[in-house]
PDB file of C-alpha atoms in Angstrom:
ATOM      1  CA  LEU D 203      45.739 128.423-117.796  1.00 37.00           C
ATOM      2  CA  ASN D 204      42.374 126.792-117.884  1.00 36.00           C
ATOM      3  CA  LYS D 205      41.697 123.420-119.434  1.00 37.00           C
ATOM      4  CA  GLU D 206      38.632 122.959-121.565  1.00 37.00           C
ATOM      5  CA  HIS D 207      35.751 122.349-119.206  1.00 38.00           C
ATOM      6  CA  SER D 208      33.600 120.437-121.685  1.00 37.00           C
ATOM      7  CA  THR D 209      35.853 117.400-121.486  1.00 38.00           C
ATOM      8  CA  LYS D 210      36.725 117.812-117.815  1.00 40.00           C
ATOM      9  CA  PRO D 211      33.490 118.957-116.228  1.00 42.00           C
ATOM     10  CA  ASN D 212      34.554 119.055-112.614  1.00 46.00           C
ATOM     11  CA  HIS D 213      37.651 120.228-110.816  1.00 48.00           C
ATOM     12  CA  SER D 214      38.768 117.786-108.119  1.00 48.00           C
ATOM     13  CA  ASN D 215      38.679 118.826-104.489  1.00 54.00           C
ATOM     14  CA  TYR D 216      42.127 119.072-102.933  1.00 48.00           C
ATOM     15  CA  GLN D 217      43.462 119.225 -99.388  1.00 54.00           C
ATOM     16  CA  SER D 218      47.149 120.119 -99.280  1.00 53.00           C
ATOM     17  CA  LYS D 219      49.951 121.623 -97.236  1.00 61.00           C
ATOM     18  CA  GLN D 220      50.294 124.539 -99.594  1.00 67.00           C
ATOM     19  CA  LEU D 221      49.353 124.888-103.195  1.00 67.00           C
ATOM     20  CA  THR D 222      50.295 127.881-105.270  1.00 67.00           C
ATOM     21  CA  THR D 223      48.499 128.222-108.568  1.00 67.00           C
ATOM     22  CA  MET D 224      48.097 130.709-111.324  1.00 66.00           C
ATOM     23  CA  ALA D 225      44.490 131.730-110.930  1.00 62.00           C
ATOM     24  CA  PRO D 226      42.424 131.372-114.073  1.00 58.00           C
ATOM     25  CA  SER D 227      43.456 133.085-117.245  1.00 56.00           C
ATOM     26  CA  ARG D 228      40.885 132.752-119.970  1.00 58.00           C
ATOM     27  CA  LEU D 229      40.848 133.763-123.586  1.00 54.00           C
ATOM     28  CA  CYS D 230      37.531 133.443-125.355  1.00 55.00           C
ATOM     29  CA  ARG D 231      36.448 132.948-128.924  1.00 54.00           C
ATOM     30  CA  ARG D 232      36.070 136.270-130.645  1.00 52.00           C
ATOM     31  CA  THR D 233      32.681 135.087-131.886  1.00 45.00           C
ATOM     32  CA  ALA D 234      31.480 134.859-128.267  1.00 42.00           C
ATOM     33  CA  MET D 235      30.514 131.181-128.760  1.00 40.00           C
ATOM     34  CA  PRO D 236      28.806 130.159-125.617  1.00 42.00           C
ATOM     35  CA  ARG D 237      66.090 108.341-115.641  1.00 42.00           C
ATOM     36  CA  ALA D 238      66.442 105.495-118.454  1.00 41.00           C
ATOM     37  CA  ALA D 239      68.817 102.915-116.833  1.00 40.00           C
ATOM     38  CA  THR D 240      66.272 102.036-114.183  1.00 37.00           C
ATOM     39  CA  ILE D 241      63.501 101.211-116.667  1.00 37.00           C
ATOM     40  CA  PRO D 242      64.386  97.491-117.160  1.00 38.00           C
ATOM     41  CA  LEU D 243      64.297  96.964-113.379  1.00 39.00           C
ATOM     42  CA  LEU D 244      60.950  98.682-113.113  1.00 39.00           C
ATOM     43  CA  LEU D 245      59.529  96.592-115.933  1.00 39.00           C
ATOM     44  CA  LEU D 246      60.813  93.413-114.268  1.00 40.00           C
ATOM     45  CA  LEU D 247      59.123  94.309-111.023  1.00 41.00           C
ATOM     46  CA  ILE D 248      55.882  95.071-112.761  1.00 40.00           C
ATOM     47  CA  THR D 249      55.811  91.813-114.697  1.00 42.00           C
ATOM     48  CA  THR D 250      56.986  89.447-111.932  1.00 44.00           C
ATOM     49  CA  ILE D 251      55.230  90.735-108.803  1.00 46.00           C
ATOM     50  CA  PRO D 252      51.448  90.377-108.723  1.00 47.00           C
ATOM     51  CA  PRO D 253      49.529  93.502-107.712  1.00 51.00           C
ATOM     52  CA  LEU D 254      48.719  93.743-104.027  1.00 53.00           C
ATOM     53  CA  VAL D 255      45.857  96.159-104.544  1.00 52.00           C
ATOM     54  CA  THR D 256      43.180  95.963-107.196  1.00 59.00           C
ATOM     55  CA  PRO D 257      42.562  99.370-108.786  1.00 62.00           C
ATOM     56  CA  ALA D 258      39.170 100.763-107.887  1.00 63.00           C
ATOM     57  CA  GLU D 259      37.078 102.756-110.292  1.00 67.00           C
ATOM     58  CA  TYR D 260      34.473 105.175-109.084  1.00 69.00           C
ATOM     59  CA  GLY D 261      32.414 108.045-110.311  1.00 77.00           C
ATOM     60  CA  VAL D 262      30.750 111.126-108.916  1.00 88.00           C
ATOM     61  CA  ASP D 263      29.575 111.774-105.358  1.00 93.00           C
ATOM     62  CA  VAL D 264      32.296 109.573-103.845  1.00 94.00           C
ATOM     63  CA  SER D 265      35.009 111.977-102.724  1.00 93.00           C
ATOM     64  CA  PHE D 266      32.746 115.041-102.652  1.00 95.00           C
ATOM     65  CA  PRO D 267      29.179 115.916-103.737  1.00 96.00           C
ATOM     66  CA  ILE D 268      29.257 116.609-107.467  1.00 94.00           C
ATOM     67  CA  GLN D 269      25.886 115.747-108.965  1.00 92.00           C
ATOM     68  CA  HIS D 270      23.757 115.144-105.856  1.00 92.00           C
ATOM     69  CA  GLU D 271      23.535 116.696-102.420  1.00 91.00           C
ATOM     70  CA  ARG D 272      25.053 113.579-100.868  1.00 91.00           C
ATOM     71  CA  ILE D 273      28.202 111.433-100.722  1.00 94.00           C
ATOM     72  CA  SER D 274      28.073 107.699-101.303  1.00 95.00           C
ATOM     73  CA  THR D 275      27.770 105.546 -98.177  1.00 96.00           C
ATOM     74  CA  ASN D 276      27.700 102.367-100.249  1.00 95.00           C
ATOM     75  CA  TYR D 277      30.853 100.967 -98.646  1.00 95.00           C
ATOM     76  CA  ALA D 278      32.765  98.182-100.389  1.00 93.00           C
ATOM     77  CA  TRP D 279      32.603  95.994 -97.256  1.00 95.00           C
ATOM     78  CA  LEU D 280      28.802  95.900 -97.141  1.00 97.00           C
ATOM     79  CA  PRO D 281      27.358  92.374 -97.707  1.00 97.00           C
ATOM     80  CA  HIS D 282      25.712  93.190-101.026  1.00 97.00           C
ATOM     81  CA  ASN D 283      29.075  94.354-102.396  1.00 95.00           C
ATOM     82  CA  VAL D 284      31.149  91.509-100.924  1.00 96.00           C
ATOM     83  CA  ASP D 285      28.742  88.727-101.952  1.00 96.00           C
ATOM     84  CA  PRO D 286      26.171  90.160-104.351  1.00 95.00           C
ATOM     85  CA  ALA D 287      24.967  86.702-105.440  1.00 96.00           C
ATOM     86  CA  ASN D 288      23.578  86.000-101.984  1.00 96.00           C
ATOM     87  CA  ASN D 289      22.810  89.501-100.789  1.00 97.00           C
ATOM     88  CA  PRO D 290      20.413  91.663-102.762  1.00 96.00           C
ATOM     89  CA  THR D 291      21.266  95.337-102.916  1.00 97.00           C
ATOM     90  CA  PRO D 292      19.068  97.302-100.484  1.00 97.00           C
ATOM     91  CA  GLU D 293      16.934  99.957-102.106  1.00 96.00           C
ATOM     92  CA  GLU D 294      18.874 102.795-100.475  1.00 95.00           C
ATOM     93  CA  TYR D 295      22.082 101.724-102.214  1.00 95.00           C
ATOM     94  CA  LYS D 296      20.735 101.108-105.689  1.00 92.00           C
ATOM     95  CA  ASP D 297      22.352 103.373-108.305  1.00 89.00           C
ATOM     96  CA  MET D 298      24.821 104.569-105.652  1.00 92.00           C
ATOM     97  CA  PRO D 299      28.534 104.190-106.572  1.00 92.00           C
ATOM     98  CA  ILE D 300      30.676 102.007-104.323  1.00 93.00           C
ATOM     99  CA  GLN D 301      32.491 104.007-101.675  1.00 94.00           C
ATOM    100  CA  HIS D 302      36.190 103.030-101.618  1.00 92.00           C
ATOM    101  CA  LEU D 303      37.497 106.114 -99.833  1.00 93.00           C
ATOM    102  CA  GLY D 304      36.159 105.584 -96.315  1.00 93.00           C
ATOM    103  CA  ASN D 305      33.743 107.829 -94.471  1.00 95.00           C
ATOM    104  CA  ARG D 306      33.758 110.798 -96.797  1.00 96.00           C
ATOM    105  CA  LYS D 307      30.293 111.748 -95.601  1.00 96.00           C
ATOM    106  CA  ALA D 308      31.686 112.656 -92.174  1.00 97.00           C
ATOM    107  CA  PHE D 309      34.416 114.679 -93.875  1.00 97.00           C
ATOM    108  CA  TYR D 310      31.894 116.608 -95.920  1.00 97.00           C
ATOM    109  CA  ASP D 311      29.466 117.087 -93.029  1.00 97.00           C
ATOM    110  CA  ASP D 312      32.269 118.611 -90.942  1.00 97.00           C
ATOM    111  CA  PHE D 313      33.202 120.857 -93.847  1.00 98.00           C
ATOM    112  CA  LEU D 314      29.681 122.193 -94.303  1.00 97.00           C
ATOM    113  CA  GLN D 315      28.985 122.523 -90.586  1.00 98.00           C
ATOM    114  CA  GLY D 316      32.151 124.578 -90.240  1.00 98.00           C
ATOM    115  CA  CYS D 317      30.772 127.027 -92.786  1.00 98.00           C
ATOM    116  CA  VAL D 318      27.381 127.224 -91.081  1.00 98.00           C
ATOM    117  CA  GLU D 319      28.898 127.846 -87.658  1.00 98.00           C
ATOM    118  CA  PHE D 320      31.317 130.456 -88.954  1.00 97.00           C
ATOM    119  CA  TYR D 321      28.639 132.560 -90.615  1.00 96.00           C
ATOM    120  CA  GLY D 322      26.166 132.224 -87.757  1.00 96.00           C
ATOM    121  CA  ARG D 323      22.788 133.745 -88.602  1.00 95.00           C
ATOM    122  CA  SER D 324      23.769 133.785 -92.264  1.00 97.00           C
ATOM    123  CA  GLY D 325      24.813 130.128 -92.179  1.00 96.00           C
ATOM    124  CA  LYS D 326      21.920 129.071 -94.404  1.00 96.00           C
ATOM    125  CA  ALA D 327      23.811 130.691 -97.254  1.00 98.00           C
ATOM    126  CA  CYS D 328      26.295 127.806 -97.054  1.00 98.00           C
ATOM    127  CA  GLN D 329      23.621 125.240 -97.992  1.00 97.00           C
ATOM    128  CA  GLN D 330      22.335 127.469-100.777  1.00 97.00           C
ATOM    129  CA  THR D 331      25.820 127.881-102.208  1.00 97.00           C
ATOM    130  CA  GLU D 332      26.192 124.093-102.209  1.00 97.00           C
ATOM    131  CA  ARG D 333      22.874 123.641-104.019  1.00 97.00           C
ATOM    132  CA  ASP D 334      23.918 126.196-106.619  1.00 96.00           C
ATOM    133  CA  ARG D 335      27.367 124.605-107.013  1.00 97.00           C
ATOM    134  CA  ILE D 336      25.900 121.171-107.664  1.00 96.00           C
ATOM    135  CA  ALA D 337      23.210 122.507-110.008  1.00 95.00           C
ATOM    136  CA  MET D 338      25.835 124.303-112.084  1.00 94.00           C
ATOM    137  CA  SER D 339      27.969 121.135-112.212  1.00 93.00           C
ATOM    138  CA  LEU D 340      25.026 119.485-113.960  1.00 92.00           C
ATOM    139  CA  ARG D 341      23.884 122.387-116.115  1.00 91.00           C
ATOM    140  CA  GLN D 342      27.047 124.090-117.357  1.00 89.00           C
ATOM    141  CA  PRO D 343      28.948 121.198-119.047  1.00 87.00           C
ATOM    142  CA  ALA D 344      25.963 120.548-121.305  1.00 86.00           C
ATOM    143  CA  SER D 345      26.257 124.058-122.708  1.00 84.00           C
ATOM    144  CA  MET D 346      29.950 123.779-123.577  1.00 84.00           C
ATOM    145  CA  VAL D 347      31.347 123.320-127.077  1.00 83.00           C
ATOM    146  CA  ASN D 348      34.388 121.140-127.793  1.00 83.00           C
ATOM    147  CA  TYR D 349      37.101 122.893-129.786  1.00 83.00           C
ATOM    148  CA  THR D 350      39.724 120.143-129.438  1.00 85.00           C
ATOM    149  CA  ASP D 351      39.660 116.339-129.669  1.00 84.00           C
ATOM    150  CA  MET D 352      41.450 115.693-126.367  1.00 84.00           C
ATOM    151  CA  GLY D 353      40.260 118.639-124.276  1.00 82.00           C
ATOM    152  CA  PHE D 354      43.683 119.383-122.840  1.00 85.00           C
ATOM    153  CA  LYS D 355      47.310 119.567-123.918  1.00 86.00           C
ATOM    154  CA  LYS D 356      50.407 119.233-121.740  1.00 90.00           C
ATOM    155  CA  LEU D 357      53.398 121.337-122.690  1.00 89.00           C
ATOM    156  CA  ARG D 358      55.955 123.630-121.150  1.00 90.00           C
ATOM    157  CA  ALA D 359      54.724 127.129-120.533  1.00 88.00           C
ATOM    158  CA  PRO D 360      55.979 129.508-123.209  1.00 89.00           C
ATOM    159  CA  GLU D 361      59.247 131.003-121.970  1.00 92.00           C
ATOM    160  CA  ALA D 362      57.931 134.548-122.255  1.00 91.00           C
ATOM    161  CA  VAL D 363      54.853 133.730-120.140  1.00 92.00           C
ATOM    162  CA  TRP D 364      56.852 131.908-117.479  1.00 93.00           C
ATOM    163  CA  LYS D 365      59.363 134.763-117.238  1.00 94.00           C
ATOM    164  CA  LEU D 366      56.643 137.361-116.674  1.00 94.00           C
ATOM    165  CA  ILE D 367      54.820 135.310-114.038  1.00 95.00           C
ATOM    166  CA  SER D 368      57.869 134.001-112.146  1.00 96.00           C
ATOM    167  CA  GLU D 369      59.497 137.426-111.938  1.00 96.00           C
ATOM    168  CA  PHE D 370      56.265 138.974-110.660  1.00 97.00           C
ATOM    169  CA  TRP D 371      55.848 136.183-108.078  1.00 97.00           C
ATOM    170  CA  ASN D 372      59.442 136.350-106.819  1.00 97.00           C
ATOM    171  CA  THR D 373      59.136 140.100-106.435  1.00 97.00           C
ATOM    172  CA  ASN D 374      55.782 140.109-104.651  1.00 98.00           C
ATOM    173  CA  LYS D 375      55.368 136.696-102.962  1.00 97.00           C
ATOM    174  CA  ASN D 376      55.683 138.299 -99.527  1.00 97.00           C
ATOM    175  CA  SER D 377      52.835 140.694-100.303  1.00 97.00           C
ATOM    176  CA  GLN D 378      50.024 138.141-100.437  1.00 97.00           C
ATOM    177  CA  LYS D 379      46.582 139.526 -99.677  1.00 96.00           C
ATOM    178  CA  GLU D 380      43.818 137.493 -98.063  1.00 96.00           C
ATOM    179  CA  GLU D 381      40.867 136.934-100.369  1.00 95.00           C
ATOM    180  CA  ARG D 382      37.266 137.655 -99.460  1.00 93.00           C
ATOM    181  CA  TRP D 383      34.921 134.938-100.734  1.00 94.00           C
ATOM    182  CA  GLY D 384      31.575 136.273 -99.607  1.00 93.00           C
ATOM    183  CA  THR D 385      29.104 135.074 -97.008  1.00 96.00           C
ATOM    184  CA  GLY D 386      28.383 131.355 -97.257  1.00 97.00           C
ATOM    185  CA  ASN D 387      30.834 130.670-100.071  1.00 97.00           C
ATOM    186  CA  THR D 388      31.810 126.977 -99.965  1.00 97.00           C
ATOM    187  CA  TYR D 389      34.150 126.770-102.951  1.00 97.00           C
ATOM    188  CA  THR D 390      36.997 126.822-100.399  1.00 97.00           C
ATOM    189  CA  ASN D 391      37.031 126.338 -96.634  1.00 97.00           C
ATOM    190  CA  ASN D 392      37.995 129.984 -96.333  1.00 96.00           C
ATOM    191  CA  TRP D 393      36.673 130.141 -92.753  1.00 96.00           C
ATOM    192  CA  VAL D 394      39.528 127.798 -91.677  1.00 96.00           C
ATOM    193  CA  SER D 395      42.238 128.296 -94.310  1.00 96.00           C
ATOM    194  CA  PRO D 396      41.820 131.648 -96.046  1.00 96.00           C
ATOM    195  CA  THR D 397      43.365 131.747 -99.500  1.00 97.00           C
ATOM    196  CA  LYS D 398      45.832 134.457-100.463  1.00 97.00           C
ATOM    197  CA  MET D 399      46.229 136.262-103.777  1.00 97.00           C
ATOM    198  CA  VAL D 400      49.086 138.039-105.509  1.00 97.00           C
ATOM    199  CA  SER D 401      47.077 139.751-108.202  1.00 96.00           C
ATOM    200  CA  VAL D 402      48.647 140.755-111.502  1.00 95.00           C
ATOM    201  CA  GLU D 403      45.969 143.443-111.649  1.00 94.00           C
ATOM    202  CA  ASP D 404      47.177 145.062-108.422  1.00 95.00           C
ATOM    203  CA  SER D 405      49.017 148.211-109.432  1.00 95.00           C
ATOM    204  CA  SER D 406      50.200 148.701-105.849  1.00 95.00           C
ATOM    205  CA  LEU D 407      52.475 145.668-106.315  1.00 96.00           C
ATOM    206  CA  ARG D 408      55.819 146.128-108.020  1.00 95.00           C
ATOM    207  CA  GLY D 409      55.336 145.408-111.717  1.00 94.00           C
ATOM    208  CA  GLY D 410      51.602 144.783-111.321  1.00 95.00           C
ATOM    209  CA  GLY D 411      48.765 146.385-113.227  1.00 95.00           C
ATOM    210  CA  TYR D 412      47.267 146.426-116.689  1.00 92.00           C
ATOM    211  CA  ARG D 413      50.607 146.436-118.527  1.00 93.00           C
ATOM    212  CA  LEU D 414      51.636 143.109-116.928  1.00 94.00           C
ATOM    213  CA  LYS D 415      48.177 141.620-117.398  1.00 94.00           C
ATOM    214  CA  SER D 416      48.162 142.516-121.082  1.00 93.00           C
ATOM    215  CA  ALA D 417      51.716 141.209-121.552  1.00 94.00           C
ATOM    216  CA  ILE D 418      50.773 137.803-120.086  1.00 94.00           C
ATOM    217  CA  TRP D 419      47.731 137.605-122.338  1.00 92.00           C
ATOM    218  CA  GLN D 420      49.716 138.445-125.451  1.00 92.00           C
ATOM    219  CA  ALA D 421      52.532 136.030-124.554  1.00 92.00           C
ATOM    220  CA  ALA D 422      50.087 133.146-124.101  1.00 92.00           C
ATOM    221  CA  LYS D 423      47.700 133.950-126.937  1.00 93.00           C
ATOM    222  CA  ASP D 424      49.555 132.306-129.842  1.00 92.00           C
ATOM    223  CA  THR D 425      49.950 129.012-127.951  1.00 91.00           C
ATOM    224  CA  LEU D 426      46.268 128.916-127.011  1.00 90.00           C
ATOM    225  CA  GLU D 427      45.083 129.841-130.483  1.00 92.00           C
ATOM    226  CA  GLU D 428      47.246 127.099-132.007  1.00 91.00           C
ATOM    227  CA  TRP D 429      45.737 124.577-129.564  1.00 89.00           C
ATOM    228  CA  THR D 430      42.112 125.553-130.053  1.00 87.00           C
ATOM    229  CA  GLY D 431      42.272 126.511-133.724  1.00 89.00           C
ATOM    230  CA  GLU D 432      40.247 129.601-132.874  1.00 90.00           C
ATOM    231  CA  GLU D 433      40.873 133.342-132.849  1.00 93.00           C
ATOM    232  CA  LEU D 434      40.740 134.377-129.210  1.00 91.00           C
ATOM    233  CA  LYS D 435      40.303 137.530-127.194  1.00 89.00           C
ATOM    234  CA  GLU D 436      40.951 138.288-123.535  1.00 87.00           C
ATOM    235  CA  CYS D 437      38.326 137.408-120.916  1.00 85.00           C
ATOM    236  CA  SER D 438      39.817 137.366-117.422  1.00 85.00           C
ATOM    237  CA  LEU D 439      43.105 136.962-115.596  1.00 88.00           C
ATOM    238  CA  TYR D 440      43.486 137.333-111.830  1.00 89.00           C
ATOM    239  CA  GLY D 441      46.906 136.409-110.520  1.00 94.00           C
ATOM    240  CA  ILE D 442      48.635 133.823-108.339  1.00 96.00           C
ATOM    241  CA  ARG D 443      46.518 132.193-105.633  1.00 96.00           C
ATOM    242  CA  VAL D 444      48.020 130.459-102.594  1.00 97.00           C
ATOM    243  CA  TYR D 445      46.108 127.688-100.819  1.00 97.00           C
ATOM    244  CA  PRO D 446      47.648 127.324 -97.308  1.00 95.00           C
ATOM    245  CA  GLU D 447      47.912 124.097 -95.332  1.00 93.00           C
ATOM    246  CA  GLY D 448      44.517 122.538 -94.685  1.00 94.00           C
ATOM    247  CA  SER D 449      42.818 124.177 -97.648  1.00 96.00           C
ATOM    248  CA  ILE D 450      39.940 122.457 -99.425  1.00 97.00           C
ATOM    249  CA  LEU D 451      38.952 123.336-102.975  1.00 96.00           C
ATOM    250  CA  SER D 452      35.463 122.035-103.684  1.00 96.00           C
ATOM    251  CA  THR D 453      34.716 120.299-106.952  1.00 94.00           C
ATOM    252  CA  HIS D 454      33.165 122.869-109.244  1.00 94.00           C
ATOM    253  CA  VAL D 455      32.800 124.281-112.707  1.00 92.00           C
ATOM    254  CA  ASP D 456      33.312 127.953-113.444  1.00 87.00           C
ATOM    255  CA  ARG D 457      30.578 130.400-114.341  1.00 81.00           C
ATOM    256  CA  LEU D 458      29.910 130.779-118.032  1.00 75.00           C
ATOM    257  CA  PRO D 459      30.559 133.433-119.100  1.00 69.00           C
ATOM    258  CA  LEU D 460      32.994 134.261-116.321  1.00 64.00           C
TER     259      LEU D 460
END
């Protein structure tokens, strides 16, 4: 179930062995408004052993392009970062976040080139999709409205919701269907690791179809309305998406309205 995008504007990009997620389920405002015994030991270790690694803070365009069509190459080992008092920051690195994650530029370049090569004559669509993705990451959060103070809430899934989803998954997990993302789509590296879907809307699957989709909505509605303090209505619900080994999910925000 989606978190509120206004307080978490970008999804992180992931690369994993296999990730199975419930694809987005959204309910919209009806008004259409755009183990305990080990704790002492752990505390002792924390307070008596000095940290070996200093935590690094960083912002956008470090792991993946989010707000600009680039990834930071302002490496932490560069002279102006190691000894800033004696090494002025070169113009090309001014206002660029420090890059603590290694050569992410090469990672991203390989990702994008893979898309271009896969789609051949239509490969230019990959760059256009990236431009659109980044533009929407800047534009869409500004149009969001906060309905909660925190922006997210962690709790166990309502038992009725979990029962519906888990039973459907266990019945149909061997009937995954490969998704089609469209020419030049860079939201996943579908040309290398195609995602699979077990759609709750698919009436050809045992238990699938509108009745299941509606039941999931109704089972989740009260919890979501209590969290947001708003009367909600259904918007969209897809199903269970599987990201196979090697998958990349680009940082992005969702279309509004979806």
